[in-house]
Short mmCIF file of C-alpha atoms and ligand atoms in Angstrom, two decimals:
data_model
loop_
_atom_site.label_atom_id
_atom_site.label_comp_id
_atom_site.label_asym_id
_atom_site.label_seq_id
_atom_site.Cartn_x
_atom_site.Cartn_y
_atom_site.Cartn_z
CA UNK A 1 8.81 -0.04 10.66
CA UNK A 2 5.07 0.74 11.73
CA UNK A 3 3.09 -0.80 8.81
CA UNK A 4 -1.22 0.05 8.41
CA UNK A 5 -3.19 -2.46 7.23
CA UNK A 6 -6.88 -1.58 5.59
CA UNK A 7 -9.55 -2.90 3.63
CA UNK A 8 -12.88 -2.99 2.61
CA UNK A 9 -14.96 -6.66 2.26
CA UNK A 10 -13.55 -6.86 -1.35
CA UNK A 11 -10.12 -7.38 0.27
CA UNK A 12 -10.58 -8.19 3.07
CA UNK A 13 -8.86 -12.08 2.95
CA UNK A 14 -6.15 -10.55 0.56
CA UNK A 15 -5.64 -8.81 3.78
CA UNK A 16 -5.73 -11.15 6.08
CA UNK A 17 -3.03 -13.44 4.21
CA UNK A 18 -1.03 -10.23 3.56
CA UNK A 19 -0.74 -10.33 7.28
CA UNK A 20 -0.08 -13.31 7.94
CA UNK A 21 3.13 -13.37 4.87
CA UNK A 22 4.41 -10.14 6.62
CA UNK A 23 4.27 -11.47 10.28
CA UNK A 24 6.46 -14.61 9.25
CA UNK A 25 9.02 -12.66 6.77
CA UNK A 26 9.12 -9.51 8.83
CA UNK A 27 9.00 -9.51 12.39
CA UNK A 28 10.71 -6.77 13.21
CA UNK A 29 7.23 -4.96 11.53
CA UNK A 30 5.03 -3.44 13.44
CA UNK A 31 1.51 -4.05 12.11
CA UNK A 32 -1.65 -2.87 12.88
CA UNK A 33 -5.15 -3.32 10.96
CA UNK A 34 -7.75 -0.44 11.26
CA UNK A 35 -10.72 -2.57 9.87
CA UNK A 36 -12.65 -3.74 8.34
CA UNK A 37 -12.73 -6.76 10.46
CA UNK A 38 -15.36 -9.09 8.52
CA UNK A 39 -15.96 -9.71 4.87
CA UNK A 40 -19.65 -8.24 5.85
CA UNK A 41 -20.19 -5.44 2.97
CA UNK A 42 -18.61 -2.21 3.56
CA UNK A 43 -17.32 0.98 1.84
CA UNK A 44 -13.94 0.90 1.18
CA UNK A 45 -13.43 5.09 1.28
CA UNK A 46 -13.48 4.78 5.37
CA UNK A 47 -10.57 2.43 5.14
CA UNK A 48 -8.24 3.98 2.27
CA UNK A 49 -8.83 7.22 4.42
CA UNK A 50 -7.85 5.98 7.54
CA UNK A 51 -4.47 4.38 6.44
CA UNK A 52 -3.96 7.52 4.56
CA UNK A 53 -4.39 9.67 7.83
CA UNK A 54 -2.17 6.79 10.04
CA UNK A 55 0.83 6.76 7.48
CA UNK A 56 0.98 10.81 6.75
CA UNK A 57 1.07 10.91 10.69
CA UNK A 58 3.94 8.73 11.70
CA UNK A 59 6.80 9.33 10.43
CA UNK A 60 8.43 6.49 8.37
CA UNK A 61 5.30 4.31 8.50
CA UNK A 62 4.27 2.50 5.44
CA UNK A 63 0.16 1.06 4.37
CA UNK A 64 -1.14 -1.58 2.40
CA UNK A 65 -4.66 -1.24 1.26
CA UNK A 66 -7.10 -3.38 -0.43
CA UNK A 67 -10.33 -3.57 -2.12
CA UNK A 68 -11.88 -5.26 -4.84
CA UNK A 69 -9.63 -3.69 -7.25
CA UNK A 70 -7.70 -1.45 -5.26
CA UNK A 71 -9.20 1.38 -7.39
CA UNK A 72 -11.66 2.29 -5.08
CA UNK A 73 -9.43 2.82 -2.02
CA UNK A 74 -6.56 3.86 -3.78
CA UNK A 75 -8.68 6.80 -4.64
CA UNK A 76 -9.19 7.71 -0.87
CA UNK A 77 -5.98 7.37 0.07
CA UNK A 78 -4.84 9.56 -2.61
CA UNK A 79 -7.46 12.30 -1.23
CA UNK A 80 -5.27 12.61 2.25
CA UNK A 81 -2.49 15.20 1.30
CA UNK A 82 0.79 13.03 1.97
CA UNK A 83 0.19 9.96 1.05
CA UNK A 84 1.04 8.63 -2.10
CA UNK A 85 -0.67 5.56 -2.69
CA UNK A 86 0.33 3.26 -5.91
CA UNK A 87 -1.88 0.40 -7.36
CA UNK A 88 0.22 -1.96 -8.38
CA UNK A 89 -0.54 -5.73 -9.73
CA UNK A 90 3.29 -6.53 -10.81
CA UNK A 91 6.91 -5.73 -9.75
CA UNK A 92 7.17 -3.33 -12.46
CA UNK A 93 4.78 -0.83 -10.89
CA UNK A 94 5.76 -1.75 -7.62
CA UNK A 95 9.27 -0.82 -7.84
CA UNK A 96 8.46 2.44 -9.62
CA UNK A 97 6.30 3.69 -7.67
CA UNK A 98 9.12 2.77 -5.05
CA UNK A 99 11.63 4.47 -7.34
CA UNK A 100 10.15 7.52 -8.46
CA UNK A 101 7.15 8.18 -6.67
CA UNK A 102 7.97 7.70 -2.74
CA UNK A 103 5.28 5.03 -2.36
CA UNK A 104 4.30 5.11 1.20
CA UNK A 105 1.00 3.17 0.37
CA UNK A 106 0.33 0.15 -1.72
CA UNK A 107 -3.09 -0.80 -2.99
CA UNK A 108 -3.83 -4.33 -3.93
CA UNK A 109 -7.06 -6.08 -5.63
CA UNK A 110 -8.75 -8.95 -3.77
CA UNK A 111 -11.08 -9.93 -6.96
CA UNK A 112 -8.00 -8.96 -9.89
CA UNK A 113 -5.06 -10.37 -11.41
CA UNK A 114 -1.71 -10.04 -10.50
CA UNK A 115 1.21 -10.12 -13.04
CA UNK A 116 3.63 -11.45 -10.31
CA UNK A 117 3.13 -13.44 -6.81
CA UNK A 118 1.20 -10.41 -4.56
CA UNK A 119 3.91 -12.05 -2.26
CA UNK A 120 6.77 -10.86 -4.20
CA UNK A 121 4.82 -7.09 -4.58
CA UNK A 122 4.47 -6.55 -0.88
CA UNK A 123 7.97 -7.22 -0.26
CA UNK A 124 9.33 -5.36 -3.21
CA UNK A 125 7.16 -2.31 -1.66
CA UNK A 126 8.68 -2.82 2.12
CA UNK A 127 12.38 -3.32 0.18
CA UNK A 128 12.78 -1.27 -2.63
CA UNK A 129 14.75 2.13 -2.13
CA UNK A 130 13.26 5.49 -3.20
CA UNK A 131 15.39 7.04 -6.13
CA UNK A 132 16.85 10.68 -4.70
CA UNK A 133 17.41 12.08 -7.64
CA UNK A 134 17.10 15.47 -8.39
CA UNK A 135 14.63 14.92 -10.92
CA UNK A 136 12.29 12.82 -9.16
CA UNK A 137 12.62 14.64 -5.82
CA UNK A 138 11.78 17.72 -7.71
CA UNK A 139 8.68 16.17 -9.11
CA UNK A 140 7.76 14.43 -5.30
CA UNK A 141 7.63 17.67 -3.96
CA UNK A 142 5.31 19.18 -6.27
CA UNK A 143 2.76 16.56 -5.55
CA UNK A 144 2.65 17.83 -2.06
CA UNK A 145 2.61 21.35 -2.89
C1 RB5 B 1 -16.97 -3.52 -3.74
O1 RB5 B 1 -17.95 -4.26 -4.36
C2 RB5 B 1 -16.00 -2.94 -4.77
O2 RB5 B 1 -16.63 -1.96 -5.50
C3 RB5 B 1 -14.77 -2.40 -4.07
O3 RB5 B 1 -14.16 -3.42 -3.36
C4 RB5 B 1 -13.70 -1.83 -4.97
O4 RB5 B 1 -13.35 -2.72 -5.99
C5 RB5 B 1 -13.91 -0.46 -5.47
O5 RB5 B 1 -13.07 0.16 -6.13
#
């Protein structure tokens, strides 16, 4: 799986140990960061876009995005038709928005709190299956209509 990284300064060492976790548990992923690259000040819309645009692109891909709250960036990623990016600070959320919603994105808060290990949530969004049926299917495709 080809996985996009993003994040604005807010994230930015959320991201950086979000790496790291996935490189060790999941080699077989294929990572790659678009930016930002320093915790210098930034605007997170550039970044949340950009993941957006890599994930709706290629096929089967997958993005993790993160800000200060991952409001911000969710926001912009949401903006990209395609993507369907879920902010999620527990399992709960993570596994429904799995479940029900397709998640192809998951944004994460540097500066928040989560509910349950952010190391548990970013595997539980690689993992977790998409429910097929009818009912939420039906309901996916209207968000892309
Ligand atoms: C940056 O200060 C902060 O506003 C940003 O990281 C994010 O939390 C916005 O939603």
């Amino acid at each position: 799986m080809k996985l996009y990284l993003g994040s604005d300064h807010g994230g930015f060492e959320l991201k950086a140990q979000v790496r790291e976790f996935l490189q060790q548990k999941f080699p077989d992923v294929e990572i790659e960061d678009v930016g930002c690259d320093s915790s210098d000040s930034c605007d997170y819309p550039q970044f949340g876009k950009k993941v957006a645009e890599k994930v709706v692109s290629t096929p089967g891909s997958r993005g993790i995005i993160a800000c200060g709250s991952g409001i911000g960036i969710s926001i912009a990623a949401n903006r990209v038709s395609g993507a369907r990016a879920v902010l999620a600070n527990s399992l709960e959320l993570t596994q429904l928005g799995r479940q029900h919603n397709d998640a192809n994105i998951l944004a994460i808060g540097g500066r928040t709190k989560f509910y349950d290990p952010w190391e548990e949530i970013v595997t539980t969004f690689l993992t977790e299956e998409t429910d097929m049926a009818e009912r939420h299917a039906r309901r996916r495709e209207q968000l892309d209509a």
